[in-house]
Amino acid sequence: MQETFTEFNEEFKLAAEFVLHTNKNIFLTGKAGTGKTTFLKYIQSHSQKNTVVLAPTGVAAINAGGMTLHSFFQLPFQPFIPEAYTRGFGGENNSVDANSFFQRTHFNQLKIDLYRELELLIIDEVSMLRCDYLDCIDTILRRFRRQRNEPFGGVQVLFIGDMFQLPPVVKEWDEIKDFYETPFFFSAKVLEENMPVYIELKKIYRQNEERFISLLNKIRNNKMEEDDYKMLNNRFQPEALEGLENHITLTTHNWKADKINQTQLQRLDAELHTFEGEITGDFEAREFPMEYDLHLKVGAQVIFIKNDSDIEKRYYNGKLATIKRISDDKITVRFKDNNQDFELRTETWKKVKYKLNGETNKIEEDVIGTFTHFPIKLAWAITIHKSQGLTFEKAVIDAGQSFAPGQVYVALSRCTDIEGLFLSSNISASAVTTDERIIAFEQLQNQTEELEHLLEDEKKVYQKTVLVKTFDWNRMNKSVDELKMLVENKQLPEKEKAQTMINLIADSNKNLSDTSDKFMPQLQKALLADDFEKLNDLLQRAIPYYCNELHTKFIKPLNAHIADLYGKPKVKQYLKEAVEIESLWWNKIEQLQKLQYNETIFYKGDSFERKQTSNELKEKIQRKTAKGDTHKETYNFYKAGMSVEDISKQRSLSKTTIESHLAVYIESGELDIHKFISNDKLLQIAAVAKKIGFDKMSPIKSELGDDFTFGEIRMALAHLKNATKYVVD
């Protein structure tokens, strides 16, 4: 069954309030099927804070829609020794301390600026995060944010995960065991006096049977008794396995799952079809969410490994189906639960990195690679490890050789009830283990009543921080300086008029900056005394004044300036940067209007709406030519009889770019490859591509040498995707 919420439960709402409206660090946990992934998606879509989502492994990061911790923080691959223990440390045993780490690791200014503007750090699948790496993250943030006395340099951290599931891999435990009680994240030194608020999602959306839920809780907490083992092992029914349909086997090792899947696939008397994934940009093989080559036959049992991205939501991660038809590049499946047929569409997984928009000071996602494939895999068997997050109505559990604490719990908790659970062998007490240190950590869970009181106090603390930050004028000063430099360094039409405009804005900004310097001590004094009457009086007068000044003396003149310049030659880049600065000023007005303290919103006036003359112009300025449009323009020039060289000159684009445009129409079959390269060259490219890989442009070019251009290779590969007549022996 799919995990859905008709309404959020109390723990979910409470946790969301802490994350969105306080600066407290949170550990959000819950048993399998309680909605941790839904919570992550909710925070991503509702948070106004500068947020990044990270995870300990590449696959976990792709599934969470974020980056790896190692990549974002440039973490060392060696164990990290916490600062308090490094006196006399010489880097023995291949470990690093703060000094040696910063000596070896270069952080560029863009990355440092990103750290400084970060407000919310989300770490998903935190059960796999090592304690020493969390201390390294803390060290990095304290250093670059210049807040050495604040945990994580003042960044709020949301930890998400179930500690009863996958543990961290610590091959070098001997090198750090003298510094840490456990390898788990909660043993990090940064958390010793700063333990996050512990909130558990308790409503289980996966299981629907009380005795099964009780059994799972006992397994989770090492509370199994003789009667419990008897009830569990009653599900070992060898005779029932023979004719079992609509099931999947969960096993402990990859080789076991692969063997079952390949054996079952070979038994099918049908043609074997292979479908390849499509990769763009930076997406390494170890990060693939599934196999690059998907081998299928009609009759194969498959499982969906991604939720349907379309609005229909026809399938979800963990839904089982059977291959009904394969025709050309089309695959039709029949869902196991309702016998409906469905023609598969490809899904795309994105690999992102985070960047700071220097004008808006917002952290933005930058997609650096994609992996596109049919979102299914063979599903007669799957490893327990890869089954995390999935749900099955019927499953065969092969966990007799369980080798990791919590593995049996993970496997059993994939099932919706005990009647749909079948064991391939009895499970002994030695296989059902949970790390006692995890159970001890669970005792730190905060009670709901305690959390509700804490939430109200922390909301006030956070609101005070936001109030002070909003009236800090440093970023505004910087934006005005940037606009001034833009005007001075650019050869603009009517430059004298532009300089007059920016000088007037600079004078207005100087007045507001001076006002802020005088206003800030009064604001802080009222906040320190918790004098709401004084605070209300200050803000009721200050907010309208600041908003009106920004609107009339900053935004209106800049809007008029943008409108004057639009359509004039050689100013497009300048206008883009001017628009970004204007957006920053609008953001400041919106921040001022939203300011609140203890449920009171101070601004009572009319909202300033972004319905200015330049809005349509800004959209045109920022709108990039769609790829399809620019490709079509090149195609039309070619069909009109122009050569690649002529089109290159006409469009002021490189020859290689023009060839890449035409490659799109070669792949579709609308253009003939032989109009561009000889048959001999085509065969040479095909031979090298078959050996190296059809997505390896640079290695293919290196192998072929200077007689071949990148454009020729790209067009040849486009043709080879579409054609079958060139067979390379």
Tab-separated table of N, CA and C in Angstrom, residues 122-214:
chain	number	residue	atom	x	y	z
A	122	ILE	N	19.409	19.702	6.529
A	122	ILE	CA	18.644	18.459	6.723
A	122	ILE	C	19.553	17.287	6.383
A	123	ILE	N	19.707	16.362	7.324
A	123	ILE	CA	20.501	15.152	7.098
A	123	ILE	C	19.554	13.959	7.127
A	124	ASP	N	19.347	13.346	5.966
A	124	ASP	CA	18.453	12.195	5.864
A	124	ASP	C	19.245	10.903	6.068
A	125	GLU	N	18.539	9.824	6.425
A	125	GLU	CA	19.167	8.516	6.690
A	125	GLU	C	20.330	8.670	7.675
A	126	VAL	N	20.047	9.377	8.773
A	126	VAL	CA	21.115	9.735	9.717
A	126	VAL	C	21.653	8.522	10.476
A	127	SER	N	20.935	7.400	10.432
A	127	SER	CA	21.448	6.200	11.114
A	127	SER	C	22.795	5.776	10.543
A	128	MET	N	23.070	6.155	9.278
A	128	MET	CA	24.330	5.769	8.631
A	128	MET	C	25.447	6.793	8.836
A	129	LEU	N	25.151	7.903	9.528
A	129	LEU	CA	26.148	8.966	9.706
A	129	LEU	C	27.045	8.677	10.901
A	130	ARG	N	28.365	8.713	10.686
A	130	ARG	CA	29.334	8.472	11.751
A	130	ARG	C	29.473	9.697	12.656
A	131	CYS	N	29.736	9.438	13.928
A	131	CYS	CA	29.868	10.511	14.909
A	131	CYS	C	31.011	11.460	14.569
A	132	ASP	N	32.152	10.931	14.103
A	132	ASP	CA	33.300	11.805	13.838
A	132	ASP	C	33.032	12.720	12.652
A	133	TYR	N	32.275	12.256	11.675
A	133	TYR	CA	31.946	13.113	10.533
A	133	TYR	C	31.011	14.255	10.952
A	134	LEU	N	30.108	13.982	11.890
A	134	LEU	CA	29.242	15.057	12.371
A	134	LEU	C	30.074	16.114	13.093
A	135	ASP	N	31.072	15.694	13.853
A	135	ASP	CA	31.960	16.661	14.502
A	135	ASP	C	32.763	17.454	13.478
A	136	CYS	N	33.132	16.825	12.382
A	136	CYS	CA	33.853	17.529	11.323
A	136	CYS	C	32.951	18.595	10.691
A	137	ILE	N	31.693	18.253	10.456
A	137	ILE	CA	30.729	19.216	9.909
A	137	ILE	C	30.582	20.404	10.855
A	138	ASP	N	30.465	20.115	12.147
A	138	ASP	CA	30.366	21.172	13.159
A	138	ASP	C	31.594	22.080	13.115
A	139	THR	N	32.772	21.496	13.002
A	139	THR	CA	34.021	22.263	12.959
A	139	THR	C	34.060	23.185	11.738
A	140	ILE	N	33.647	22.669	10.594
A	140	ILE	CA	33.643	23.463	9.355
A	140	ILE	C	32.702	24.655	9.479
A	141	LEU	N	31.490	24.408	9.965
A	141	LEU	CA	30.502	25.482	10.042
A	141	LEU	C	30.897	26.536	11.075
A	142	ARG	N	31.421	26.127	12.215
A	142	ARG	CA	31.852	27.109	13.226
A	142	ARG	C	32.962	27.998	12.669
A	143	ARG	N	33.876	27.399	11.941
A	143	ARG	CA	35.011	28.154	11.425
A	143	ARG	C	34.576	29.186	10.378
A	144	PHE	N	33.827	28.737	9.365
A	144	PHE	CA	33.526	29.630	8.254
A	144	PHE	C	32.373	30.584	8.543
A	145	ARG	N	31.520	30.233	9.481
A	145	ARG	CA	30.430	31.148	9.850
A	145	ARG	C	30.863	32.105	10.965
A	146	ARG	N	32.081	31.903	11.482
A	146	ARG	CA	32.668	32.774	12.516
A	146	ARG	C	31.806	32.824	13.767
A	147	GLN	N	31.223	31.688	14.078
A	147	GLN	CA	30.442	31.564	15.321
A	147	GLN	C	30.945	30.322	16.056
A	148	ARG	N	32.134	30.472	16.621
A	148	ARG	CA	32.828	29.309	17.187
A	148	ARG	C	32.176	28.775	18.460
A	149	ASN	N	31.343	29.578	19.104
A	149	ASN	CA	30.703	29.124	20.340
A	149	ASN	C	29.309	28.551	20.114
A	150	GLU	N	28.872	28.538	18.855
A	150	GLU	CA	27.541	28.024	18.539
A	150	GLU	C	27.637	26.663	17.863
A	151	PRO	N	26.883	25.655	18.342
A	151	PRO	CA	26.875	24.363	17.643
A	151	PRO	C	26.509	24.554	16.172
A	152	PHE	N	27.284	23.943	15.286
A	152	PHE	CA	27.077	24.039	13.835
A	152	PHE	C	27.099	25.500	13.360
A	153	GLY	N	27.810	26.342	14.101
A	153	GLY	CA	27.947	27.735	13.710
A	153	GLY	C	26.629	28.479	13.650
A	154	GLY	N	25.620	27.999	14.391
A	154	GLY	CA	24.312	28.652	14.408
A	154	GLY	C	23.337	28.100	13.393
A	155	VAL	N	23.736	27.123	12.586
A	155	VAL	CA	22.831	26.504	11.606
A	155	VAL	C	21.895	25.527	12.330
A	156	GLN	N	20.623	25.575	11.989
A	156	GLN	CA	19.675	24.595	12.507
A	156	GLN	C	19.853	23.282	11.757
A	157	VAL	N	19.852	22.161	12.491
A	157	VAL	CA	20.037	20.848	11.870
A	157	VAL	C	18.819	19.970	12.143
A	158	LEU	N	18.266	19.408	11.087
A	158	LEU	CA	17.182	18.432	11.186
A	158	LEU	C	17.747	17.069	10.813
A	159	PHE	N	17.818	16.179	11.792
A	159	PHE	CA	18.276	14.807	11.559
A	159	PHE	C	17.033	13.939	11.328
A	160	ILE	N	17.022	13.158	10.255
A	160	ILE	CA	15.886	12.273	9.961
A	160	ILE	C	16.390	10.845	9.790
A	161	GLY	N	15.756	9.913	10.450
A	161	GLY	CA	16.147	8.517	10.260
A	161	GLY	C	15.650	7.625	11.379
A	162	ASP	N	15.781	6.344	11.153
A	162	ASP	CA	15.406	5.335	12.142
A	162	ASP	C	16.679	4.633	12.585
A	163	MET	N	17.076	4.845	13.829
A	163	MET	CA	18.341	4.295	14.317
A	163	MET	C	18.300	2.774	14.401
A	164	PHE	N	17.118	2.183	14.285
A	164	PHE	CA	17.012	0.729	14.343
A	164	PHE	C	17.220	0.098	12.973
A	165	GLN	N	17.538	0.933	11.994
A	165	GLN	CA	17.775	0.400	10.658
A	165	GLN	C	19.268	0.418	10.356
A	166	LEU	N	19.696	0.854	9.184
A	166	LEU	CA	21.098	0.683	8.783
A	166	LEU	C	22.064	1.456	9.668
A	167	PRO	N	23.084	0.794	10.217
A	167	PRO	CA	24.077	1.477	11.048
A	167	PRO	C	25.189	2.076	10.181
A	168	PRO	N	26.014	2.965	10.760
A	168	PRO	CA	27.147	3.500	9.995
A	168	PRO	C	28.208	2.433	9.758
A	169	VAL	N	28.951	2.590	8.666
A	169	VAL	CA	30.078	1.704	8.385
A	169	VAL	C	31.337	2.379	8.930
A	170	VAL	N	31.973	1.753	9.906
A	170	VAL	CA	33.160	2.350	10.521
A	170	VAL	C	34.276	1.308	10.527
A	171	LYS	N	34.981	1.214	9.408
A	171	LYS	CA	36.080	0.256	9.325
A	171	LYS	C	37.236	0.654	10.238
A	172	GLU	N	37.339	1.967	10.527
A	172	GLU	CA	38.458	2.468	11.324
A	172	GLU	C	38.047	2.719	12.776
A	173	TRP	N	37.101	1.934	13.298
A	173	TRP	CA	36.614	2.161	14.659
A	173	TRP	C	37.749	2.152	15.677
A	174	ASP	N	38.748	1.304	15.462
A	174	ASP	CA	39.867	1.234	16.410
A	174	ASP	C	40.586	2.573	16.543
A	175	GLU	N	40.540	3.388	15.498
A	175	GLU	CA	41.261	4.659	15.522
A	175	GLU	C	40.490	5.766	16.234
A	176	ILE	N	39.179	5.590	16.428
A	176	ILE	CA	38.414	6.655	17.091
A	176	ILE	C	37.667	6.177	18.341
A	177	LYS	N	37.786	4.887	18.677
A	177	LYS	CA	37.002	4.357	19.800
A	177	LYS	C	37.405	4.955	21.142
A	178	ASP	N	38.646	5.506	21.222
A	178	ASP	CA	39.075	6.141	22.469
A	178	ASP	C	38.422	7.503	22.668
A	179	PHE	N	37.814	8.041	21.600
A	179	PHE	CA	37.223	9.381	21.677
A	179	PHE	C	35.702	9.350	21.731
A	180	TYR	N	35.104	8.249	21.291
A	180	TYR	CA	33.647	8.187	21.181
A	180	TYR	C	33.094	6.936	21.858
A	181	GLU	N	31.906	7.080	22.459
A	181	GLU	CA	31.269	5.936	23.106
A	181	GLU	C	30.689	4.963	22.087
A	182	THR	N	30.147	5.502	20.988
A	182	THR	CA	29.572	4.666	19.928
A	182	THR	C	29.910	5.308	18.590
A	183	PRO	N	29.768	4.567	17.501
A	183	PRO	CA	29.998	5.180	16.184
A	183	PRO	C	28.806	5.984	15.669
A	184	PHE	N	27.663	5.956	16.381
A	184	PHE	CA	26.451	6.600	15.893
A	184	PHE	C	26.527	8.117	16.027
A	185	PHE	N	25.734	8.817	15.219
A	185	PHE	CA	25.804	10.278	15.181
A	185	PHE	C	25.567	10.911	16.545
A	186	PHE	N	24.716	10.295	17.376
A	186	PHE	CA	24.361	10.912	18.654
A	186	PHE	C	25.509	10.891	19.663
A	187	SER	N	26.616	10.210	19.330
A	187	SER	CA	27.791	10.227	20.210
A	187	SER	C	28.784	11.317	19.836
A	188	ALA	N	28.457	12.130	18.841
A	188	ALA	CA	29.349	13.223	18.443
A	188	ALA	C	29.527	14.199	19.597
A	189	LYS	N	30.715	14.784	19.702
A	189	LYS	CA	31.020	15.712	20.789
A	189	LYS	C	30.124	16.945	20.738
A	190	VAL	N	29.767	17.384	19.524
A	190	VAL	CA	28.937	18.579	19.397
A	190	VAL	C	27.571	18.397	20.048
A	191	LEU	N	27.117	17.147	20.203
A	191	LEU	CA	25.792	16.892	20.757
A	191	LEU	C	25.811	16.576	22.250
A	192	GLU	N	26.997	16.488	22.846
A	192	GLU	CA	27.066	16.102	24.260
A	192	GLU	C	26.260	17.052	25.142
A	193	GLU	N	26.351	18.344	24.868
A	193	GLU	CA	25.596	19.328	25.646
A	193	GLU	C	24.532	20.013	24.791
A	194	ASN	N	24.322	19.509	23.588
A	194	ASN	CA	23.374	20.138	22.662
A	194	ASN	C	22.535	19.075	21.955
A	195	MET	N	22.019	18.130	22.728
A	195	MET	CA	21.244	17.049	22.130
A	195	MET	C	20.006	17.616	21.435
A	196	PRO	N	19.727	17.177	20.206
A	196	PRO	CA	18.556	17.707	19.490
A	196	PRO	C	17.252	17.300	20.163
A	197	VAL	N	16.220	18.076	19.906
A	197	VAL	CA	14.881	17.712	20.358
A	197	VAL	C	14.494	16.410	19.658
A	198	TYR	N	14.082	15.432	20.438
A	198	TYR	CA	13.815	14.072	19.935
A	198	TYR	C	12.306	13.916	19.748
A	199	ILE	N	11.870	13.782	18.501
A	199	ILE	CA	10.444	13.614	18.203
A	199	ILE	C	10.252	12.345	17.378
A	200	GLU	N	9.345	11.498	17.816
A	200	GLU	CA	9.079	10.252	17.094
A	200	GLU	C	7.688	10.287	16.477
A	201	LEU	N	7.624	10.006	15.172
A	201	LEU	CA	6.332	9.819	14.511
A	201	LEU	C	5.824	8.432	14.902
A	202	LYS	N	4.663	8.373	15.505
A	202	LYS	CA	4.220	7.111	16.100
A	202	LYS	C	3.090	6.429	15.346
A	203	LYS	N	2.332	7.199	14.586
A	203	LYS	CA	1.215	6.576	13.871
A	203	LYS	C	1.755	5.788	12.695
A	204	ILE	N	1.484	4.496	12.669
A	204	ILE	CA	2.007	3.611	11.629
A	204	ILE	C	0.993	3.504	10.495
A	205	TYR	N	1.439	3.885	9.291
A	205	TYR	CA	0.569	3.860	8.122
A	205	TYR	C	0.765	2.587	7.306
A	206	ARG	N	1.770	1.796	7.666
A	206	ARG	CA	2.065	0.600	6.874
A	206	ARG	C	1.334	-0.614	7.460
A	207	GLN	N	1.549	-0.910	8.750
A	207	GLN	CA	0.907	-2.080	9.349
A	207	GLN	C	-0.508	-1.742	9.826
A	208	ASN	N	-1.372	-2.745	9.771
A	208	ASN	CA	-2.762	-2.520	10.184
A	208	ASN	C	-3.253	-3.618	11.121
A	209	GLU	N	-2.348	-4.271	11.811
A	209	GLU	CA	-2.728	-5.388	12.673
A	209	GLU	C	-1.981	-5.242	14.002
A	210	GLU	N	-2.716	-5.141	15.087
A	210	GLU	CA	-2.122	-4.828	16.389
A	210	GLU	C	-1.097	-5.865	16.842
A	211	ARG	N	-1.389	-7.152	16.660
A	211	ARG	CA	-0.451	-8.170	17.165
A	211	ARG	C	0.850	-8.149	16.366
A	212	PHE	N	0.756	-7.802	15.083
A	212	PHE	CA	1.966	-7.710	14.267
A	212	PHE	C	2.783	-6.487	14.678
A	213	ILE	N	2.100	-5.359	14.919
A	213	ILE	CA	2.794	-4.146	15.376
A	213	ILE	C	3.496	-4.422	16.707
A	214	SER	N	2.820	-5.142	17.595
A	214	SER	CA	3.411	-5.485	18.895
A	214	SER	C	4.652	-6.359	18.724
